[in-house]
Backbone as numpy.savetxt, mean C-alpha at the origin, in Angstrom:
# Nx Ny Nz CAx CAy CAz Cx Cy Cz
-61.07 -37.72 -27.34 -61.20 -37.06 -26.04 -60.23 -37.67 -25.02
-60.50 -38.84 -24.81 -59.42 -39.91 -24.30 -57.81 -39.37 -24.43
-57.50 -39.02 -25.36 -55.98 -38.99 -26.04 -55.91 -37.60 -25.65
-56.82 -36.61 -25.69 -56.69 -34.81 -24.97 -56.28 -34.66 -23.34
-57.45 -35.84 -22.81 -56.77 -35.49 -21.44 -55.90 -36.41 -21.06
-55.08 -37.62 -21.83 -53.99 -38.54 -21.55 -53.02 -37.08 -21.81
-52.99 -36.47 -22.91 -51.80 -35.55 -23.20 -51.25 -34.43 -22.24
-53.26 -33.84 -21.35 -52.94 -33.57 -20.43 -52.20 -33.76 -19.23
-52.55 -34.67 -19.20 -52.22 -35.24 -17.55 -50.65 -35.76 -17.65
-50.34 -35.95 -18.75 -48.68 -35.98 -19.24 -48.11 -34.40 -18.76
-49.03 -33.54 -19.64 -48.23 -32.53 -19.22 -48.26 -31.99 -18.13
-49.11 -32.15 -17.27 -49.35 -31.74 -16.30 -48.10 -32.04 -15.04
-47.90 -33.72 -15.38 -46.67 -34.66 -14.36 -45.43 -34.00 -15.27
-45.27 -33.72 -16.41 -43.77 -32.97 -16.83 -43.55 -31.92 -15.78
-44.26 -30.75 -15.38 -44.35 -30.13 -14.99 -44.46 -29.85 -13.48
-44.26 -31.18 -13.09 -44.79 -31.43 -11.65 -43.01 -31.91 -11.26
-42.94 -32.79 -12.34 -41.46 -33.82 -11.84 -40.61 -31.99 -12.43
-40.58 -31.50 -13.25 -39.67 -30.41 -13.44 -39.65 -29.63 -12.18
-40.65 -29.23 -11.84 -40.81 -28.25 -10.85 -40.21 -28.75 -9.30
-40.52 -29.79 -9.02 -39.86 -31.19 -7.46 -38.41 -30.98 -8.23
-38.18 -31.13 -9.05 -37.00 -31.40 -9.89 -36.10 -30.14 -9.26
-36.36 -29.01 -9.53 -35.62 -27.76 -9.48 -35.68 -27.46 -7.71
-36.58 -27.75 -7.54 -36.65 -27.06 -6.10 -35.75 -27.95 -5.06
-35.42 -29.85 -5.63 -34.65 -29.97 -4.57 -33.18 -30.21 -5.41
-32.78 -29.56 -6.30 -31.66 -29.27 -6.70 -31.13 -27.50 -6.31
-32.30 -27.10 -5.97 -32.08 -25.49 -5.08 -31.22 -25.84 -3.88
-32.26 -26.92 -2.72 -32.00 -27.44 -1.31 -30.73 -27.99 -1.22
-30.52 -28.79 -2.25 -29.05 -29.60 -2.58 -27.99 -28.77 -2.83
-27.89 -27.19 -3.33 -26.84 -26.44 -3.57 -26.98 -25.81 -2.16
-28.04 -25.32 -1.33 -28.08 -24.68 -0.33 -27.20 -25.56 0.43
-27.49 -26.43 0.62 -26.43 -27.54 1.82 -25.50 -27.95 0.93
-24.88 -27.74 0.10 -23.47 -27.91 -0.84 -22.59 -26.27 -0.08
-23.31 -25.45 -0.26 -22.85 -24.27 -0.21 -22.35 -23.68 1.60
-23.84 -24.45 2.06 -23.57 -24.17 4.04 -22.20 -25.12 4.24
-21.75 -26.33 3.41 -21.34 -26.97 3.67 -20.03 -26.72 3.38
-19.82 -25.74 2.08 -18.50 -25.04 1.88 -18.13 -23.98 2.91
-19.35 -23.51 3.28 -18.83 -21.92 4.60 -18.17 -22.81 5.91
-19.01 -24.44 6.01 -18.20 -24.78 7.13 -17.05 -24.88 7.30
-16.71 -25.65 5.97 -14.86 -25.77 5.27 -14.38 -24.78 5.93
-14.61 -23.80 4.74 -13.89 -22.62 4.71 -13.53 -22.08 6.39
-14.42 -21.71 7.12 -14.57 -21.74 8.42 -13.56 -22.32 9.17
-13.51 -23.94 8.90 -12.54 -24.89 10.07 -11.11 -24.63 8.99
-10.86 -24.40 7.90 -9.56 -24.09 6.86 -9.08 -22.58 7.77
-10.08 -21.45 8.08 -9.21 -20.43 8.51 -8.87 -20.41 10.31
-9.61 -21.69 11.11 -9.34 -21.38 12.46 -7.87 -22.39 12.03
-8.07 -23.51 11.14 -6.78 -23.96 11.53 -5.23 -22.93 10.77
-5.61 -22.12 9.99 -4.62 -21.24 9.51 -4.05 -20.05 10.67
-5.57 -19.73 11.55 -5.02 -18.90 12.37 -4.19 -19.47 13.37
-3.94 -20.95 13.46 -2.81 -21.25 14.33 -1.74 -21.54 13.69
-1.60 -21.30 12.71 -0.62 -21.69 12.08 0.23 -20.23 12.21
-0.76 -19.45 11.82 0.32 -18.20 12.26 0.36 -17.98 13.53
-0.20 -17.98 14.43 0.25 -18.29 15.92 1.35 -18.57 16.20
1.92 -19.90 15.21 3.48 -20.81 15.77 4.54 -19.29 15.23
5.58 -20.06 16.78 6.52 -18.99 16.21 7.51 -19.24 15.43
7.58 -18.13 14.14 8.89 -18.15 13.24 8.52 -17.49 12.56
9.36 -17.42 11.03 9.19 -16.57 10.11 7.85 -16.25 9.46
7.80 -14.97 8.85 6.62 -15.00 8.11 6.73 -14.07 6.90
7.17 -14.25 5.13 7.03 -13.34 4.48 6.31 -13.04 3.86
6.24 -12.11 2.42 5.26 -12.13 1.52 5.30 -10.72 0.85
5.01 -10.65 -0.37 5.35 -9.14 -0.55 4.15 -9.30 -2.11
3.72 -8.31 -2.55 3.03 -8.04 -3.70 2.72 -6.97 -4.24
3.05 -6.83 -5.35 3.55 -4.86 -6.24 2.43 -5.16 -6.89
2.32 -3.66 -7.79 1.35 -2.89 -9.12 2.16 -2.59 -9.94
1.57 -2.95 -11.24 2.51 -2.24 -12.42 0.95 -1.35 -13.76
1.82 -0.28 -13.40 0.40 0.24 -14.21 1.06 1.34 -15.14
0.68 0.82 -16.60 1.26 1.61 -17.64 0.10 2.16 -18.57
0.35 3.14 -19.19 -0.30 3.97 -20.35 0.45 4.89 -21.75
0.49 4.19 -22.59 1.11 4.52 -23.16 0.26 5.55 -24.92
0.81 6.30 -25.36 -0.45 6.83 -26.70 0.37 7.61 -27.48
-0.05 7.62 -28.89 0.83 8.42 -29.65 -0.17 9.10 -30.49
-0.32 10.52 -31.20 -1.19 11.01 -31.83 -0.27 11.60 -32.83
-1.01 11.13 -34.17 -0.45 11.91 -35.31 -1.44 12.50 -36.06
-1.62 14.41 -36.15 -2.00 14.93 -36.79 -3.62 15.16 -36.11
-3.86 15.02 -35.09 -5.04 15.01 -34.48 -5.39 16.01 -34.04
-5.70 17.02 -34.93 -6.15 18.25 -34.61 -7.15 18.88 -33.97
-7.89 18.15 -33.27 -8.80 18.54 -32.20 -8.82 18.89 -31.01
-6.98 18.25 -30.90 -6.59 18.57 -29.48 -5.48 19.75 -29.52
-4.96 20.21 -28.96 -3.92 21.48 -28.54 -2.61 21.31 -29.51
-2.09 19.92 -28.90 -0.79 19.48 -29.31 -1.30 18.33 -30.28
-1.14 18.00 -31.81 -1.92 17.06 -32.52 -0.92 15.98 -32.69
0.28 16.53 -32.60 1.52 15.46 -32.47 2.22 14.87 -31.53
1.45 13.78 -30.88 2.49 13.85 -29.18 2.65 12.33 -29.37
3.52 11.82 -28.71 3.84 11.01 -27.86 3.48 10.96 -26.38
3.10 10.27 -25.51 2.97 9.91 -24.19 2.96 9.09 -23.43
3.37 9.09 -22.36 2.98 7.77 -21.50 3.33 7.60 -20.21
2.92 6.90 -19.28 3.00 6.28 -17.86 2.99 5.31 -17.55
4.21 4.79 -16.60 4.54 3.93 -16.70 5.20 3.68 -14.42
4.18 3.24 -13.95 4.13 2.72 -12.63 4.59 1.65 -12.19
5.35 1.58 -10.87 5.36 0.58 -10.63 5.58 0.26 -8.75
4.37 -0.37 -8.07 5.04 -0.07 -6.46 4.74 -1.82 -5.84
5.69 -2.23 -5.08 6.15 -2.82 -4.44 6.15 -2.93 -2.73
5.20 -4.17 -2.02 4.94 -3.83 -0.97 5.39 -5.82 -0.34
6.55 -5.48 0.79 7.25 -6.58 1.43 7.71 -6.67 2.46
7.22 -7.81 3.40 7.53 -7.87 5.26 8.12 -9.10 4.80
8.99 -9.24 6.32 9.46 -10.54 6.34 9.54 -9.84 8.48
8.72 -11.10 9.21 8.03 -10.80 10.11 9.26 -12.29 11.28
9.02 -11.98 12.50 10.39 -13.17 13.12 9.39 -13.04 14.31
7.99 -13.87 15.00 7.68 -14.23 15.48 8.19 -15.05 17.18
8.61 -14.52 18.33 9.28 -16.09 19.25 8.52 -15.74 20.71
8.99 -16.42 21.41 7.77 -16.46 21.99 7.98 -15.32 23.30
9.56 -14.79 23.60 9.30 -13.72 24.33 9.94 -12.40 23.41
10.08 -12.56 22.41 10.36 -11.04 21.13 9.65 -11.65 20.31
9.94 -10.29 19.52 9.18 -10.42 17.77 10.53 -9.26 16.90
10.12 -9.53 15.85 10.94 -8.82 14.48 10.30 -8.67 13.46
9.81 -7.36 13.11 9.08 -6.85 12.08 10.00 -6.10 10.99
9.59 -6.39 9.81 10.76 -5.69 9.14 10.10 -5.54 7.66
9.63 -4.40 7.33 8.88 -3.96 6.19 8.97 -2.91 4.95
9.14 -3.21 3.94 9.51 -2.23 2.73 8.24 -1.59 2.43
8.67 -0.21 1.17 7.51 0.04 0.20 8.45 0.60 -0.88
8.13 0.47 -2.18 8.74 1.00 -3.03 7.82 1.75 -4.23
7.79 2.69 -4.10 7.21 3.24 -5.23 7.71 3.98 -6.56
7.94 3.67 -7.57 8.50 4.36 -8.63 7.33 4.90 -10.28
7.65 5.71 -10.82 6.63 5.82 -11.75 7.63 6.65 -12.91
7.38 6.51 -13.99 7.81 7.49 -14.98 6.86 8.26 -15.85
7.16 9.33 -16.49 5.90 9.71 -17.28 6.57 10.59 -18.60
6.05 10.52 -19.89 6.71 11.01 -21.04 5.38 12.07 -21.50
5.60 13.29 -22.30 5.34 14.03 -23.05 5.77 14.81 -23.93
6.35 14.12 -25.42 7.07 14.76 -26.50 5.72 15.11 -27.28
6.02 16.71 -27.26 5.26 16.95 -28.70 6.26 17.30 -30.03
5.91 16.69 -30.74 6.71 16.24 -31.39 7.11 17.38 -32.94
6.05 18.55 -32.53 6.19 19.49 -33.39 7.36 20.82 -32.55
7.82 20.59 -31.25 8.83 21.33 -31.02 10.11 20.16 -30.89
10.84 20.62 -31.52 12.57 19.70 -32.01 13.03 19.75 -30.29
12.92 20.76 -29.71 13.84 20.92 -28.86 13.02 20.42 -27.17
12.01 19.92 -27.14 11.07 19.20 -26.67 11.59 17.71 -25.96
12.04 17.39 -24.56 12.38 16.12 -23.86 11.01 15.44 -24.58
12.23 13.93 -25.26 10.91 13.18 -26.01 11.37 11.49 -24.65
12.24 11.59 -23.75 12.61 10.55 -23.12 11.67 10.86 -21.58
11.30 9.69 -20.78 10.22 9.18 -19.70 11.28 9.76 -18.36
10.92 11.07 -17.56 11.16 11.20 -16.77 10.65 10.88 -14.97
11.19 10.73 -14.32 10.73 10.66 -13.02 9.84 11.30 -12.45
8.51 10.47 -12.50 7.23 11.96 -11.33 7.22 10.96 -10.31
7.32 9.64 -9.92 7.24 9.37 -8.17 8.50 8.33 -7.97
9.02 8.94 -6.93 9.97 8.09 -6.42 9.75 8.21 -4.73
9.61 6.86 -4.13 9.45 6.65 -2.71 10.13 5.65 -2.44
10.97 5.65 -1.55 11.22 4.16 -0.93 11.01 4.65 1.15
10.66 3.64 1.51 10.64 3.19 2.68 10.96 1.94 3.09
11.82 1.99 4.39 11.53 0.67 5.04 12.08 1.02 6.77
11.45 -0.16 7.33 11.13 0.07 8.60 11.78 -1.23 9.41
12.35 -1.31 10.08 12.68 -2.33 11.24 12.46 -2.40 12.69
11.44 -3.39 13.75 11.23 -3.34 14.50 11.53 -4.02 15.55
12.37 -3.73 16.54 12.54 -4.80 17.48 11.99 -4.97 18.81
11.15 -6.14 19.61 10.04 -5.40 20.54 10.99 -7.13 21.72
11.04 -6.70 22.97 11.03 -7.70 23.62 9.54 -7.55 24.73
9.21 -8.86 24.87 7.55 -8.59 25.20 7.42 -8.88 27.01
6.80 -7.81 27.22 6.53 -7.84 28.29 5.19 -8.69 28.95
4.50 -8.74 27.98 2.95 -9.77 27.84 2.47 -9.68 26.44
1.26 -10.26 25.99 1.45 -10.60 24.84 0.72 -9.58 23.56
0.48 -8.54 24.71 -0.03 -7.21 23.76 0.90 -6.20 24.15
2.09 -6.10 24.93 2.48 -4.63 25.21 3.91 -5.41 25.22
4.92 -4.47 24.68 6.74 -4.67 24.90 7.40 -3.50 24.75
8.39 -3.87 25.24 9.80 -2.35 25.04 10.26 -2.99 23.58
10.55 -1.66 22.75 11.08 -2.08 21.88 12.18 -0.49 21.02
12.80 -1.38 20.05 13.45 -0.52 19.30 13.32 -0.11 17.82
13.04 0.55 17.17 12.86 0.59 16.05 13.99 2.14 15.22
14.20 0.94 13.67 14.96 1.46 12.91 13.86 2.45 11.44
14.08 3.19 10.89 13.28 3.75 9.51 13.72 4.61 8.43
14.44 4.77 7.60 14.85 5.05 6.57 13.88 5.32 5.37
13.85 6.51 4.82 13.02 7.18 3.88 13.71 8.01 3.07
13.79 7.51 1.42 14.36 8.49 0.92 13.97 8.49 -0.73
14.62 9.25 -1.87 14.36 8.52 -3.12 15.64 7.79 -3.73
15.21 6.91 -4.72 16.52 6.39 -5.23 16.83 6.71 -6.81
15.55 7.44 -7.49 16.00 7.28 -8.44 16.61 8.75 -8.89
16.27 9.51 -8.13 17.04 10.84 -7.99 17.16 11.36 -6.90
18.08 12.05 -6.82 18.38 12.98 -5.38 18.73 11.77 -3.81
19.19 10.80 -4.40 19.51 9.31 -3.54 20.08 10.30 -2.00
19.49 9.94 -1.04 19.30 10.49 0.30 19.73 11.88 -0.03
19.39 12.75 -0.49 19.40 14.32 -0.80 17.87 15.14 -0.70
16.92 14.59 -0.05 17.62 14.33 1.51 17.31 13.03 1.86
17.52 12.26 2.88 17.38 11.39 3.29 16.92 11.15 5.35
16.35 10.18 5.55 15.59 10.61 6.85 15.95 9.17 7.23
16.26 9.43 8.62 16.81 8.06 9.48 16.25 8.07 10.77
15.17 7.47 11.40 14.81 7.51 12.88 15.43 6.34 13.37
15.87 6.75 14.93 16.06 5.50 15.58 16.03 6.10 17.10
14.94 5.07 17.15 14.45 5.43 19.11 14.01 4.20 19.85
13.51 4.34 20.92 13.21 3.68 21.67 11.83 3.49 22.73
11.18 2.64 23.26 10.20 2.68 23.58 9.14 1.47 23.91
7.28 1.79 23.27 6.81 0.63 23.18 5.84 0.55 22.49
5.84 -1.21 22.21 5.02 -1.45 20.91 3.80 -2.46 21.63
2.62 -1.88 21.00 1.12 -2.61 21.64 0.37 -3.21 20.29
0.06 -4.48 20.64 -0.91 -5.15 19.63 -1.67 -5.49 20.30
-2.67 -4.17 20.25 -4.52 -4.28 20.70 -5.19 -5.98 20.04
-4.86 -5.84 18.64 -5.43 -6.64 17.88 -4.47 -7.74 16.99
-4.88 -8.66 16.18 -4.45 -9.03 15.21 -3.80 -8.33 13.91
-2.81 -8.76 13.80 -2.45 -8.08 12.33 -1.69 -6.19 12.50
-2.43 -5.53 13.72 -2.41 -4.13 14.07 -1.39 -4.01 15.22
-0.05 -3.31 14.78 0.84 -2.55 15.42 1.12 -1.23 15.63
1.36 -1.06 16.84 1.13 0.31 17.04 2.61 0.54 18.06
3.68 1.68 17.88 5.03 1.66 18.03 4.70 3.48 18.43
5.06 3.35 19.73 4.59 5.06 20.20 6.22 5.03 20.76
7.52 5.91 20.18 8.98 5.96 21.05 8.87 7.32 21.46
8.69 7.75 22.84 8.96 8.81 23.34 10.41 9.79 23.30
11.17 8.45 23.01 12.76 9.01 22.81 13.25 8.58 21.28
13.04 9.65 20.41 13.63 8.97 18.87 14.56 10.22 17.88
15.62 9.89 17.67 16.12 10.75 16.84 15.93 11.10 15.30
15.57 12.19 14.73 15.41 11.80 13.40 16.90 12.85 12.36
17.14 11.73 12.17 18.86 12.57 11.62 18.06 12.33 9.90
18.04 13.95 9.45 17.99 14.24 8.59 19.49 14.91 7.32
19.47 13.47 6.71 20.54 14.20 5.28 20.37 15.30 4.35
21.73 15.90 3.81 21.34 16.55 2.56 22.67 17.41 2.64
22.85 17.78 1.33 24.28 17.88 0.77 23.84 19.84 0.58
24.97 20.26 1.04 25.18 22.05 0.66 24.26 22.35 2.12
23.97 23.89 1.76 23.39 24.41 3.03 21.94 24.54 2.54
20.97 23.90 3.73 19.69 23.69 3.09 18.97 24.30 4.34
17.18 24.13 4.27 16.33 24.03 5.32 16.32 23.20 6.28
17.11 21.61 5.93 16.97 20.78 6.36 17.37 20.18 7.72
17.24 19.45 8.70 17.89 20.31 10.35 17.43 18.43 11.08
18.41 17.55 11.75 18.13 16.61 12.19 17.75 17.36 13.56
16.79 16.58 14.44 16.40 17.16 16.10 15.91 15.96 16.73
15.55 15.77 18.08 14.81 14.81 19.27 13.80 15.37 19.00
12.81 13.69 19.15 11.77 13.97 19.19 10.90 12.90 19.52
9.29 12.77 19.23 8.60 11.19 19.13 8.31 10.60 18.40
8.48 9.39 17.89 8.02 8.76 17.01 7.11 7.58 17.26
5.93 8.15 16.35 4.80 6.69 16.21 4.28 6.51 14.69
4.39 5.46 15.23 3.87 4.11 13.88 2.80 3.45 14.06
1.81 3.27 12.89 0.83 2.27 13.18 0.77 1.36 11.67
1.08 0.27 12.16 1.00 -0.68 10.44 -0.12 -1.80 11.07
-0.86 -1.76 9.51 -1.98 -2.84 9.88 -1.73 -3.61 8.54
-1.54 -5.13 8.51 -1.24 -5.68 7.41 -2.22 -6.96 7.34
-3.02 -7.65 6.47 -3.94 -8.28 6.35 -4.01 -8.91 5.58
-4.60 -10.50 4.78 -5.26 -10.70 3.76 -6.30 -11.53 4.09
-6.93 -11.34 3.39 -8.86 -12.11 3.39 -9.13 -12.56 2.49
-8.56 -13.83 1.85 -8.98 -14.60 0.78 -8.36 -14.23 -0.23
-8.74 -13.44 -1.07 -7.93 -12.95 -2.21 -7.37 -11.40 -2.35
-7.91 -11.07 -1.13 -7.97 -9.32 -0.64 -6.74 -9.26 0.00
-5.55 -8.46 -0.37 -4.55 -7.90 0.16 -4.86 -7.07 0.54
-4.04 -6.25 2.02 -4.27 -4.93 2.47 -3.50 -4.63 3.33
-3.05 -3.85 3.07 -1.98 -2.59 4.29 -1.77 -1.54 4.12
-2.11 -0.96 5.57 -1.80 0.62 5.75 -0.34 0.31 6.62
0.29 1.77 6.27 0.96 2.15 7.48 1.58 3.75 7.40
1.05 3.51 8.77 1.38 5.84 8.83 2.33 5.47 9.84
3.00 6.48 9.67 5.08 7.16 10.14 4.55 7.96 10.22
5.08 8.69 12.02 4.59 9.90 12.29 6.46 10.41 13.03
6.67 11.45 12.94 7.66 12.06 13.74 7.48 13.04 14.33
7.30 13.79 15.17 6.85 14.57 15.99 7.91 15.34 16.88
9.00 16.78 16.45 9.76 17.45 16.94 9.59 18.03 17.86
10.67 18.10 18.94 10.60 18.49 20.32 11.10 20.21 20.31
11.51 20.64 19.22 12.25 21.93 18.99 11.23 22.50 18.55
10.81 22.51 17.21 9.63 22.67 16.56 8.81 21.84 15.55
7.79 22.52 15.26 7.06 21.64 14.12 7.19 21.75 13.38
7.96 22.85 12.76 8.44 22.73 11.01 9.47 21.44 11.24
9.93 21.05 11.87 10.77 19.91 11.93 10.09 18.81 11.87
8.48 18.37 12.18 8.23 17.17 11.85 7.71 17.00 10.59
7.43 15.79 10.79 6.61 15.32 9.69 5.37 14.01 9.40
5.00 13.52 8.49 4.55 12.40 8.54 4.63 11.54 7.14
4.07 10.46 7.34 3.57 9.08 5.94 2.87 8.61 5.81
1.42 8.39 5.18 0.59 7.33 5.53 0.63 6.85 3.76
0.60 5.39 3.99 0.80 4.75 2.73 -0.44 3.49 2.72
-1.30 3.47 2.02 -2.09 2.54 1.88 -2.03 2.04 0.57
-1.77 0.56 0.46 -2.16 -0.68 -0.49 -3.09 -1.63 -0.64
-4.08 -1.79 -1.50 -5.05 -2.91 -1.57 -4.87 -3.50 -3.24
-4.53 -4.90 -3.02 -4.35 -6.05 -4.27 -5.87 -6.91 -4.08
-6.20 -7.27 -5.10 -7.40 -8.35 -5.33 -6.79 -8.98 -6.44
-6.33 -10.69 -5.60 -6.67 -11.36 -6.84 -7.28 -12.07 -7.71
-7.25 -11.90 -8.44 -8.27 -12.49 -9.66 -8.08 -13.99 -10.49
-6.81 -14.48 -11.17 -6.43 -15.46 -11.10 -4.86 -15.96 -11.08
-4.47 -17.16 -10.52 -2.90 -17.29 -10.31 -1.78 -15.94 -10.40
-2.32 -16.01 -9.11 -1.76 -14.45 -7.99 -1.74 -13.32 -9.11
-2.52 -12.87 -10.09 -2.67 -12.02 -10.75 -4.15 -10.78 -10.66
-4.32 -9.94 -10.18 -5.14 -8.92 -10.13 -5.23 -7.35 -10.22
-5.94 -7.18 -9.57 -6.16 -5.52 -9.69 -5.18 -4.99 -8.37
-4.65 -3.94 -8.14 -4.07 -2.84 -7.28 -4.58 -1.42 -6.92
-4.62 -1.00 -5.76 -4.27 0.67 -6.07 -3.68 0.75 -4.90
-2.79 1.65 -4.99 -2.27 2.52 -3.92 -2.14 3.83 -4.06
-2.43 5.01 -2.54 -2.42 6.12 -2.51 -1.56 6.24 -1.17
-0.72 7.51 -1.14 0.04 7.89 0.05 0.19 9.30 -0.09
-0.15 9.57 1.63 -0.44 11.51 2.01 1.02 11.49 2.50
1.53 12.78 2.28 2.58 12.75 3.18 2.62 14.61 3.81
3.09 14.88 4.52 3.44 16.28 4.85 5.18 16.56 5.37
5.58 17.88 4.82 6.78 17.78 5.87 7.16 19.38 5.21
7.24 19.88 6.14 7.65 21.53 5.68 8.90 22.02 5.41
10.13 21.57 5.89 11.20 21.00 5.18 11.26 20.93 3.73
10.89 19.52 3.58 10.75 19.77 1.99 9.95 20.79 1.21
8.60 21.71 1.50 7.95 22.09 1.10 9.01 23.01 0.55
10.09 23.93 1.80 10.28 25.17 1.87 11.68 25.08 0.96
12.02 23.77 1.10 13.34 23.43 -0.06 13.05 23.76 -1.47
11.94 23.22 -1.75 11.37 23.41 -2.96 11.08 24.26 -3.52
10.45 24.99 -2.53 9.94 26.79 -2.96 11.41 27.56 -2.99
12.38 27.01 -2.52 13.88 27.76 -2.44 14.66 27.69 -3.62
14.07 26.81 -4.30 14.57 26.61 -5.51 14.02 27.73 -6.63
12.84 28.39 -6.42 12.19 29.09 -7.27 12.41 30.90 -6.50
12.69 30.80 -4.86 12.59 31.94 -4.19 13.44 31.91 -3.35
14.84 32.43 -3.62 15.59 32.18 -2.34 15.48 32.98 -1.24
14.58 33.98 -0.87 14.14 34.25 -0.16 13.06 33.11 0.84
12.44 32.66 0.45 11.24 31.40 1.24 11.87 30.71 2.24
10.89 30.72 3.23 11.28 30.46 4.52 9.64 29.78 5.10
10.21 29.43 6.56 9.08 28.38 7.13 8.04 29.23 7.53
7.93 30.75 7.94 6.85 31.65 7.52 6.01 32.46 6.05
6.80 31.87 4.85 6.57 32.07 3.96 5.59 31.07 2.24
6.05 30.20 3.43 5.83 28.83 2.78 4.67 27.89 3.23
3.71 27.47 3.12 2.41 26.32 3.85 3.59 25.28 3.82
2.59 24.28 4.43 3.11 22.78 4.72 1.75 22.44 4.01
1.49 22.49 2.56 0.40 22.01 2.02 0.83 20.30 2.02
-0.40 19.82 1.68 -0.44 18.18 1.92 0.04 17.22 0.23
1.01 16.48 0.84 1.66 15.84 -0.33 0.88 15.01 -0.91
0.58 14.02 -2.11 0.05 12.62 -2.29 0.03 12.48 -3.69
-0.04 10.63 -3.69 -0.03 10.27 -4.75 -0.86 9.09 -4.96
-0.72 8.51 -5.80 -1.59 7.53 -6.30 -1.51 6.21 -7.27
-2.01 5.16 -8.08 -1.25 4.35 -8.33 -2.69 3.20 -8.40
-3.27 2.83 -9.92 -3.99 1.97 -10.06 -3.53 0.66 -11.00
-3.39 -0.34 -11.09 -3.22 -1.27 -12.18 -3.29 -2.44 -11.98
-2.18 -3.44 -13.15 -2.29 -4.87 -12.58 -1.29 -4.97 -10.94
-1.40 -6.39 -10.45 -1.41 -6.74 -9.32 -0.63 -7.70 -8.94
0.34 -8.31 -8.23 0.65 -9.83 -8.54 1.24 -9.94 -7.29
0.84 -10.87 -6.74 1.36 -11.46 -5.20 2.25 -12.21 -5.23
3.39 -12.36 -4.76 4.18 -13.09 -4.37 4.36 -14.22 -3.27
């Protein structure tokens, strides 16, 4: 009897020291953990002065997102013999000039993609990876500051493709005006006076005019979270088949040694091109004949920061 409740009362204190045991190894991670948010905390006020100081600032980080498949004899589907594939790739880079009465913003995007479909039971069938997205942008900003949210400034913007039809057409703003940073990170570029000289080779739709141009780029990261938008707006003083717009959004997460996930999507509109396009199929089509339906694209894969 003796030896039943000694065994007890053993088990009873196992169970007692386990249980004290766990609960202040709970308390001990709780204040391990409050104690990391403080870190972390005094690590980003002293980072936010760091970007405060004035001077340079770069950084740039692309997606590469491929798919590739081959089917032989797979008769369940339409075409049982194909080849295919996709093959992405976009590219996003500032290099920023901080001083203490200007600033210099100066920002790329590059988007390229290829895509293949040989079926392989017609001979006469493109079996080589042609072009479905080609974008490039880039933007230059020059602001002298009047206080430390509002300046006159100038800005440069160039939009075109490169891997075909290289400025055919091609789009060049350059105006003048002012640039407001309500916030951190968020620019906003409204030029009441901006020209947009539009290229293109033979006789087209295509027509440079005066007009306004605004910009809003918001560029960010939060730990391992990349992020930037930025919409290009042009706005014609003649008409509105003459303007247009861009909005391009990027988000990277990384996951380990600057390696992660991506996506990017970008809307674009411009009736110009719409009506070029349809001219190719109707040479009759014209800017009453034609929508200004809404452009876009898209873009998921790996990730890698620079």
């Amino acid at each position: 009897m003796k030896k039943i409740i000694l065994l007890l009362a053993c088990a009873l204190f196992t169970v007692s020291t386990y249980a004290q045991t766990e609960e202040e190894l709970k308390a001990l991670k709780a204040t391990k953990m409050d104690s990391i948010a403080k870190i972390q905390k005094r690590a980003n006020a002293i980072q936010a002065k760091i970007d405060a100081l004035p001077g340079w600032r770069k950084g740039a980080f692309g997606i590469l997102g491929a798919n590739i498949s081959s089917f032989d004899k797979w008769y369940s589907q339409g075409a049982p013999n194909v080849n295919s594939g996709n093959i992405g790739f976009t590219a996003n880079a500032f290099a920023n000039l901080k001083r203490e009465k200007y600033f210099w913003r100066n920002n790329a995007n590059l988007n390229l993609q290829w895509v293949k479909f040989d079926n392989k039971d017609i001979e006469t069938d493109d079996d080589s990876f042609q072009e479905a997205t080609d974008v490039f942008n880039i933007q230059s900003l020059y602001g002298y500051k009047l206080s430390e949210k509002l300046a006159v400034s100038t800005l440069g913007e160039y939009r075109t493709t490169i891997l075909n039809n290289f400025n055919d057409p091609g789009y060049l703003d350059l105006g003048v005006g002012a640039t407001w940073t309500p916030i951190d990170n968020l620019v906003v570029v409204i030029h009441p006076l901006n020209y947009n000289f539009v290229f293109s080779s033979g006789d087209s739709v295509f027509e440079s005019s005066l007009g306004a141009k605004i910009v809003a780029d918001y560029t960010r990261q939060i730990g391992a979270i990349n992020f930037k938008s930025n919409f290009s707006t042009f706005q014609s003083y003649e008409s509105s088949n003459l303007s247009n717009f861009t909005w391009i959004n990027s988000f990277g997460y990384t996951l380990w040694k600057n390696i992660g996930v991506g996506f990017e999507f970008g809307l674009r509109g411009n009736h110009q091109e719409a009506v070029n396009f349809a001219s190719a199929l109707d040479p009759a089509a014209s800017f009453d004949t034609v929508d200004n339906e809404l452009q876009s694209y898209w873009l998921l894969g790996l990730n890698y920061k620079f």
